[in-house]
Amino acid sequence: MLNSLPVLLGQSQSGNAVLVTFLIYIVAVFVIAGLSNKLLQNRNFLSEYFLGSRGLGVWAFALTLAATSSSGGSFMGFPSKIYSHGWVLALWIGSYMVVPICVMGLLGKRINQVARTSGAITIPDVLRDRFNNVTFGLISVALIIFFMTFNLVAQFKAGSEILRTLLGPIDAFNSMVDSMPSWFSSLTSVSADYLFCLVVFGIAVIVYTTYGGFHAVVWTDVMQGIVMVVGVIIMLPLAINQATSVIGEKDSQKTGMALVTAEMAEMLPPRFGEATLSLATIATEDFAIPPGTWIWSKDEAGDKLRLFKTRKRYVIPQGTSDVTEAEVLEIVSPDDIQRAEDLLVSIQHKSTPRLSGLIVTAPQTKKYVSGADEPGAFVTAPGPHRENPDGFLPLSLAISFFFMWAISGSGQPSNMVRLMAFKDTVTLRRSIFTVALYYSAIYFPLVIIFCCARVLIPGMESEPDRIMPQIAVVLTENIGMGWLAGLLIAAPFAAVMSTVDSFLLMISSALVRDIYQRNLNPEATEAKIKKLSYIFTLVVGFGALLGAMNPPEFLQDIIVYTGSGLAAAFLAPVVYALYWPRANHQGCIAAMLGGFGTHLAMYCVGFLNGDGFTPYRLLGSDPIIVGLVASFVTGFIVTIKSPPPADSIVKKYFYKKVEG
Amino acid sequence: MGTDGEQVVPESSQTAVQYELDPTFVNSRREAIVIFFCWFVAMCWAVPYCYFNGYNIADPAEIPTTFGIPSWIIWGIGAPWLAADLFTTWFCFCFMKDDELGIAGDEEHLQENQGGEE
């Protein structure tokens, strides 16, 4: 039988591979930044630094857009959701079948043309020039800075968490963290390893983005995009092969993925709760219990064994024998329990997080609210859920996500900026095709891979965000190629880095171009603009890094809020600006503020209802849908009730002179 | 001057300069409508199909599979995904027009030396 239980990441071969890959990766990023900086010479600085001189070809344009859209969520959050909820994630991500053509095709050609006509470098530039209205430009700058700043802090934290997940179990990394001076860890209330990863991640991304500008971001995106797709292509056959090997002896009638699906159909969701972890004797020294430790315990009747797994690190202090209210997870699927026991026995010689002499007493675990005790929850919709009685993906949310990915993606300013940078329409056509193939090669295979992971690694609901690095280690070690884990694990790190660098440059461009050059000092020399661009990018980057040192709560919710909020605010005004000659600045400002305000109102109502950062869902829909409808309707009504735009503007952007 | 018409529009009788709708705008608008329709069809296929075949299954333990994957996923997501890729291919290489995007002021000096980069 294959070794598929969570072994500790970072032992020997895999740990070294991760570290070496990470170092090679960082070096490559800096080399790219250096080469990009050379391109800044002899070109218009602003256009080159923030827009790559509008010269992106197929590979650069396609992969930078694909990589920027695939944030860390694609390789950490998405796998975690697949593992936790099963096949229904294929429906959750289903609209990615049309995301490339929507995100690039709906606005691409036209926004590129309008940006060239007006000489715009940023999205606020486009809106300001299209309507010849300074106020509109400033409102859009304010919204971009508002949303992006929160998002940037959240992404910095995500980057640090990913790096900590990847490097955490490596001895060399822990030694480095331990050797940090005491003042270093006193900078923040969070752990020293988080802070160390934040500083490493932050400085790397700030320096290469500042030094290389847009081209550095684009070419690192290309490298990161290649890493992502190669990782998925390698993992897919390994996952199917190894999962079917693990369960192959059970059912000779089925083969391949049919075996995996049949096994998943019998699985039951685990139970979460608290318990007391006890030693048989008083601890003579502090007794550490790592996260993910497996513990067998007899039930109250004493005739049946129950299998638990710890979710956090706990320490039984010297002179005591237990720790109370420890968060645990109980595996209840008979097959999962059997497989876990078989594998624990088969890999006893390895350093697995299983401690002898430890027992669980007084466990208080709760079933999932939806899908508990129902075989088949992982192969049908809406999927199991711990708290929502309607399941993971009720119909209203399935519809919302079809809006969310395809339509909301079209309204992201970070994507719009890239649409202003491709060279010509041939590039656009080929890039849409390339990204369609790219997403097809990534997202559907990811669903298959992490459904296989349910079979290969039981009990990872205890630390679902670690499933990606964990599966990489298991798959490669099972074929005796642990070094390959380094490449696979680089994918999520690459994904979050490519998102952070784009956001960093967007905020910087809003400050330098949209506020300073266009409002405060239009006559600024190129040397001054250059200096300010470097300074602002550095300042914004380090500001976000400082913010992430003491990150606020609800960061994942903030990422969701800012992503959908930007779409609610920007999509309608940009669509009207590009495609409706009658559109005027009054209508588009109303559309922007209407979308922003309505979307924000959904969150405020949710907060006032006592749901924290969970928004109010009107008719069960995500706030993005309500925000977009409000934005388009408000914009339309205000436009037709206000005077038409000047003839000169309409002619400039919608008409061309006829010869003769 | 009308803002939605597509007819040739005289600017004034004195200059006799005439305008017509920019073909890049016209083509972009036509393509955007087709893309929006594509998204709508994809949603109308995927969500209802999955709802009627993947939700509230009577005997989920014996769920039918195709290629080893639950059939409601294959026909509700996999097949339309393939269809969407085929549509995208047709759209990119047969339907979408190559249009003139113009030259921005900041790139004029680059035109002599290069035609962009791959």
PDB file of C-alpha atoms in Angstrom, chain A residues 96-238:
ATOM      1  CA  TYR A  96     -14.339  29.727 -15.608  1.00  0.00           C
ATOM      2  CA  MET A  97     -15.333  28.034 -18.879  1.00  0.00           C
ATOM      3  CA  VAL A  98     -16.246  31.531 -20.129  1.00  0.00           C
ATOM      4  CA  VAL A  99     -14.004  33.702 -17.942  1.00  0.00           C
ATOM      5  CA  PRO A 100     -11.247  34.165 -20.562  1.00  0.00           C
ATOM      6  CA  ILE A 101     -13.579  35.264 -23.323  1.00  0.00           C
ATOM      7  CA  CYS A 102     -15.581  37.453 -20.922  1.00  0.00           C
ATOM      8  CA  VAL A 103     -12.717  39.110 -19.062  1.00  0.00           C
ATOM      9  CA  MET A 104     -10.610  39.746 -22.163  1.00  0.00           C
ATOM     10  CA  GLY A 105     -13.214  39.975 -24.908  1.00  0.00           C
ATOM     11  CA  LEU A 106     -16.000  42.060 -23.401  1.00  0.00           C
ATOM     12  CA  LEU A 107     -13.890  45.168 -22.872  1.00  0.00           C
ATOM     13  CA  GLY A 108     -10.435  44.357 -24.251  1.00  0.00           C
ATOM     14  CA  LYS A 109     -10.379  45.738 -27.749  1.00  0.00           C
ATOM     15  CA  ARG A 110     -12.397  48.820 -26.946  1.00  0.00           C
ATOM     16  CA  ILE A 111     -10.644  49.853 -23.738  1.00  0.00           C
ATOM     17  CA  ASN A 112      -7.282  49.458 -25.464  1.00  0.00           C
ATOM     18  CA  GLN A 113      -8.443  51.714 -28.295  1.00  0.00           C
ATOM     19  CA  VAL A 114      -9.895  54.365 -25.981  1.00  0.00           C
ATOM     20  CA  ALA A 115      -6.724  54.344 -23.855  1.00  0.00           C
ATOM     21  CA  ARG A 116      -4.580  54.907 -26.948  1.00  0.00           C
ATOM     22  CA  THR A 117      -6.902  57.628 -28.237  1.00  0.00           C
ATOM     23  CA  SER A 118      -6.728  59.525 -24.962  1.00  0.00           C
ATOM     24  CA  GLY A 119      -3.138  58.597 -24.060  1.00  0.00           C
ATOM     25  CA  ALA A 120      -4.407  57.072 -20.813  1.00  0.00           C
ATOM     26  CA  ILE A 121      -2.062  54.994 -18.652  1.00  0.00           C
ATOM     27  CA  THR A 122      -4.412  54.125 -15.805  1.00  0.00           C
ATOM     28  CA  ILE A 123      -8.130  53.365 -15.449  1.00  0.00           C
ATOM     29  CA  PRO A 124      -8.874  56.717 -13.766  1.00  0.00           C
ATOM     30  CA  ASP A 125      -7.040  58.260 -16.737  1.00  0.00           C
ATOM     31  CA  VAL A 126      -9.442  56.550 -19.115  1.00  0.00           C
ATOM     32  CA  LEU A 127     -12.542  57.693 -17.245  1.00  0.00           C
ATOM     33  CA  ARG A 128     -11.298  61.223 -16.740  1.00  0.00           C
ATOM     34  CA  ASP A 129     -10.313  61.705 -20.371  1.00  0.00           C
ATOM     35  CA  ARG A 130     -13.284  59.922 -21.873  1.00  0.00           C
ATOM     36  CA  PHE A 131     -15.620  62.404 -20.167  1.00  0.00           C
ATOM     37  CA  ASN A 132     -13.159  65.270 -19.827  1.00  0.00           C
ATOM     38  CA  ASN A 133     -14.058  65.430 -16.151  1.00  0.00           C
ATOM     39  CA  VAL A 134     -11.484  65.811 -13.374  1.00  0.00           C
ATOM     40  CA  THR A 135     -13.947  64.935 -10.598  1.00  0.00           C
ATOM     41  CA  PHE A 136     -14.715  61.561 -12.143  1.00  0.00           C
ATOM     42  CA  GLY A 137     -11.005  60.792 -12.325  1.00  0.00           C
ATOM     43  CA  LEU A 138     -10.496  61.661  -8.669  1.00  0.00           C
ATOM     44  CA  ILE A 139     -13.497  59.634  -7.496  1.00  0.00           C
ATOM     45  CA  SER A 140     -12.224  56.572  -9.302  1.00  0.00           C
ATOM     46  CA  VAL A 141      -8.720  57.118  -7.873  1.00  0.00           C
ATOM     47  CA  ALA A 142     -10.173  57.328  -4.380  1.00  0.00           C
ATOM     48  CA  LEU A 143     -12.118  54.105  -4.811  1.00  0.00           C
ATOM     49  CA  ILE A 144      -9.131  52.262  -6.252  1.00  0.00           C
ATOM     50  CA  ILE A 145      -6.889  53.348  -3.399  1.00  0.00           C
ATOM     51  CA  PHE A 146      -9.583  52.500  -0.833  1.00  0.00           C
ATOM     52  CA  PHE A 147     -10.220  48.987  -2.121  1.00  0.00           C
ATOM     53  CA  MET A 148      -6.685  48.136  -3.189  1.00  0.00           C
ATOM     54  CA  THR A 149      -5.040  49.214   0.057  1.00  0.00           C
ATOM     55  CA  PHE A 150      -7.194  46.859   2.120  1.00  0.00           C
ATOM     56  CA  ASN A 151      -6.709  44.139  -0.444  1.00  0.00           C
ATOM     57  CA  LEU A 152      -2.960  44.639  -0.536  1.00  0.00           C
ATOM     58  CA  VAL A 153      -2.655  44.207   3.233  1.00  0.00           C
ATOM     59  CA  ALA A 154      -4.752  41.066   3.003  1.00  0.00           C
ATOM     60  CA  GLN A 155      -2.679  39.692   0.126  1.00  0.00           C
ATOM     61  CA  PHE A 156       0.557  40.378   2.026  1.00  0.00           C
ATOM     62  CA  LYS A 157      -0.808  38.380   4.898  1.00  0.00           C
ATOM     63  CA  ALA A 158      -1.873  35.608   2.518  1.00  0.00           C
ATOM     64  CA  GLY A 159       1.608  35.556   0.979  1.00  0.00           C
ATOM     65  CA  SER A 160       3.214  35.292   4.370  1.00  0.00           C
ATOM     66  CA  GLU A 161       0.850  32.531   5.467  1.00  0.00           C
ATOM     67  CA  ILE A 162       1.567  30.548   2.324  1.00  0.00           C
ATOM     68  CA  LEU A 163       5.300  30.897   2.791  1.00  0.00           C
ATOM     69  CA  ARG A 164       4.957  29.858   6.427  1.00  0.00           C
ATOM     70  CA  THR A 165       2.915  26.848   5.382  1.00  0.00           C
ATOM     71  CA  LEU A 166       5.532  25.848   2.840  1.00  0.00           C
ATOM     72  CA  LEU A 167       8.642  26.461   4.883  1.00  0.00           C
ATOM     73  CA  GLY A 168       7.281  25.953   8.390  1.00  0.00           C
ATOM     74  CA  PRO A 169       8.233  22.319   8.852  1.00  0.00           C
ATOM     75  CA  ILE A 170      11.776  22.758   7.485  1.00  0.00           C
ATOM     76  CA  ASP A 171      14.445  22.589  10.169  1.00  0.00           C
ATOM     77  CA  ALA A 172      16.689  25.173   8.507  1.00  0.00           C
ATOM     78  CA  PHE A 173      13.819  27.633   8.381  1.00  0.00           C
ATOM     79  CA  ASN A 174      12.962  27.114  12.046  1.00  0.00           C
ATOM     80  CA  SER A 175      16.595  27.593  12.990  1.00  0.00           C
ATOM     81  CA  MET A 176      16.640  30.896  11.133  1.00  0.00           C
ATOM     82  CA  VAL A 177      13.467  32.032  12.893  1.00  0.00           C
ATOM     83  CA  ASP A 178      14.825  30.992  16.278  1.00  0.00           C
ATOM     84  CA  SER A 179      18.029  32.925  15.677  1.00  0.00           C
ATOM     85  CA  MET A 180      16.163  36.196  15.107  1.00  0.00           C
ATOM     86  CA  PRO A 181      16.894  38.799  17.795  1.00  0.00           C
ATOM     87  CA  SER A 182      14.219  39.376  20.409  1.00  0.00           C
ATOM     88  CA  TRP A 183      13.440  42.905  19.183  1.00  0.00           C
ATOM     89  CA  PHE A 184      12.400  41.379  15.857  1.00  0.00           C
ATOM     90  CA  SER A 185       9.603  39.268  17.277  1.00  0.00           C
ATOM     91  CA  SER A 186       8.548  42.078  19.597  1.00  0.00           C
ATOM     92  CA  LEU A 187       7.544  44.141  16.543  1.00  0.00           C
ATOM     93  CA  THR A 188       4.190  42.422  16.446  1.00  0.00           C
ATOM     94  CA  SER A 189       1.816  40.336  18.491  1.00  0.00           C
ATOM     95  CA  VAL A 190       1.772  37.571  15.887  1.00  0.00           C
ATOM     96  CA  SER A 191       4.266  34.718  15.818  1.00  0.00           C
ATOM     97  CA  ALA A 192       7.918  35.165  14.861  1.00  0.00           C
ATOM     98  CA  ASP A 193       7.724  32.725  11.950  1.00  0.00           C
ATOM     99  CA  TYR A 194       4.797  34.668  10.445  1.00  0.00           C
ATOM    100  CA  LEU A 195       6.755  37.890  10.804  1.00  0.00           C
ATOM    101  CA  PHE A 196       9.871  36.370   9.267  1.00  0.00           C
ATOM    102  CA  CYS A 197       7.894  35.090   6.259  1.00  0.00           C
ATOM    103  CA  LEU A 198       6.124  38.419   5.913  1.00  0.00           C
ATOM    104  CA  VAL A 199       9.402  40.324   5.814  1.00  0.00           C
ATOM    105  CA  VAL A 200      10.978  37.916   3.300  1.00  0.00           C
ATOM    106  CA  PHE A 201       7.902  37.855   1.070  1.00  0.00           C
ATOM    107  CA  GLY A 202       7.284  41.583   1.389  1.00  0.00           C
ATOM    108  CA  ILE A 203      10.791  42.751   0.679  1.00  0.00           C
ATOM    109  CA  ALA A 204      11.151  40.430  -2.302  1.00  0.00           C
ATOM    110  CA  VAL A 205       7.957  41.567  -3.961  1.00  0.00           C
ATOM    111  CA  ILE A 206       8.412  45.260  -3.124  1.00  0.00           C
ATOM    112  CA  VAL A 207      11.977  45.394  -4.416  1.00  0.00           C
ATOM    113  CA  TYR A 208      11.417  43.608  -7.711  1.00  0.00           C
ATOM    114  CA  THR A 209       8.206  45.505  -8.424  1.00  0.00           C
ATOM    115  CA  THR A 210       9.748  48.868  -7.585  1.00  0.00           C
ATOM    116  CA  TYR A 211      12.902  48.246  -9.555  1.00  0.00           C
ATOM    117  CA  GLY A 212      11.426  46.609 -12.636  1.00  0.00           C
ATOM    118  CA  GLY A 213       7.969  48.173 -12.905  1.00  0.00           C
ATOM    119  CA  PHE A 214       5.272  46.755 -15.175  1.00  0.00           C
ATOM    120  CA  HIS A 215       7.586  44.602 -17.273  1.00  0.00           C
ATOM    121  CA  ALA A 216       9.043  42.942 -14.167  1.00  0.00           C
ATOM    122  CA  VAL A 217       5.522  42.214 -12.987  1.00  0.00           C
ATOM    123  CA  VAL A 218       4.509  40.851 -16.379  1.00  0.00           C
ATOM    124  CA  TRP A 219       7.523  38.617 -16.889  1.00  0.00           C
ATOM    125  CA  THR A 220       7.431  37.255 -13.368  1.00  0.00           C
ATOM    126  CA  ASP A 221       3.741  36.595 -14.017  1.00  0.00           C
ATOM    127  CA  VAL A 222       4.740  34.619 -17.109  1.00  0.00           C
ATOM    128  CA  MET A 223       7.187  32.546 -15.091  1.00  0.00           C
ATOM    129  CA  GLN A 224       4.628  32.102 -12.326  1.00  0.00           C
ATOM    130  CA  GLY A 225       1.928  31.129 -14.822  1.00  0.00           C
ATOM    131  CA  ILE A 226       4.168  28.432 -16.283  1.00  0.00           C
ATOM    132  CA  VAL A 227       4.993  27.105 -12.810  1.00  0.00           C
ATOM    133  CA  MET A 228       1.295  26.849 -12.001  1.00  0.00           C
ATOM    134  CA  VAL A 229       0.257  24.906 -15.089  1.00  0.00           C
ATOM    135  CA  VAL A 230       3.278  22.587 -15.010  1.00  0.00           C
ATOM    136  CA  GLY A 231       2.522  21.801 -11.369  1.00  0.00           C
ATOM    137  CA  VAL A 232      -1.062  20.839 -12.170  1.00  0.00           C
ATOM    138  CA  ILE A 233      -0.121  18.763 -15.213  1.00  0.00           C
ATOM    139  CA  ILE A 234       2.389  16.760 -13.166  1.00  0.00           C
ATOM    140  CA  MET A 235       0.032  16.229 -10.244  1.00  0.00           C
ATOM    141  CA  LEU A 236      -3.013  15.065 -12.215  1.00  0.00           C
ATOM    142  CA  PRO A 237      -1.838  11.611 -13.366  1.00  0.00           C
ATOM    143  CA  LEU A 238       0.046  11.027 -10.101  1.00  0.00           C
TER     144      LEU A 238
END
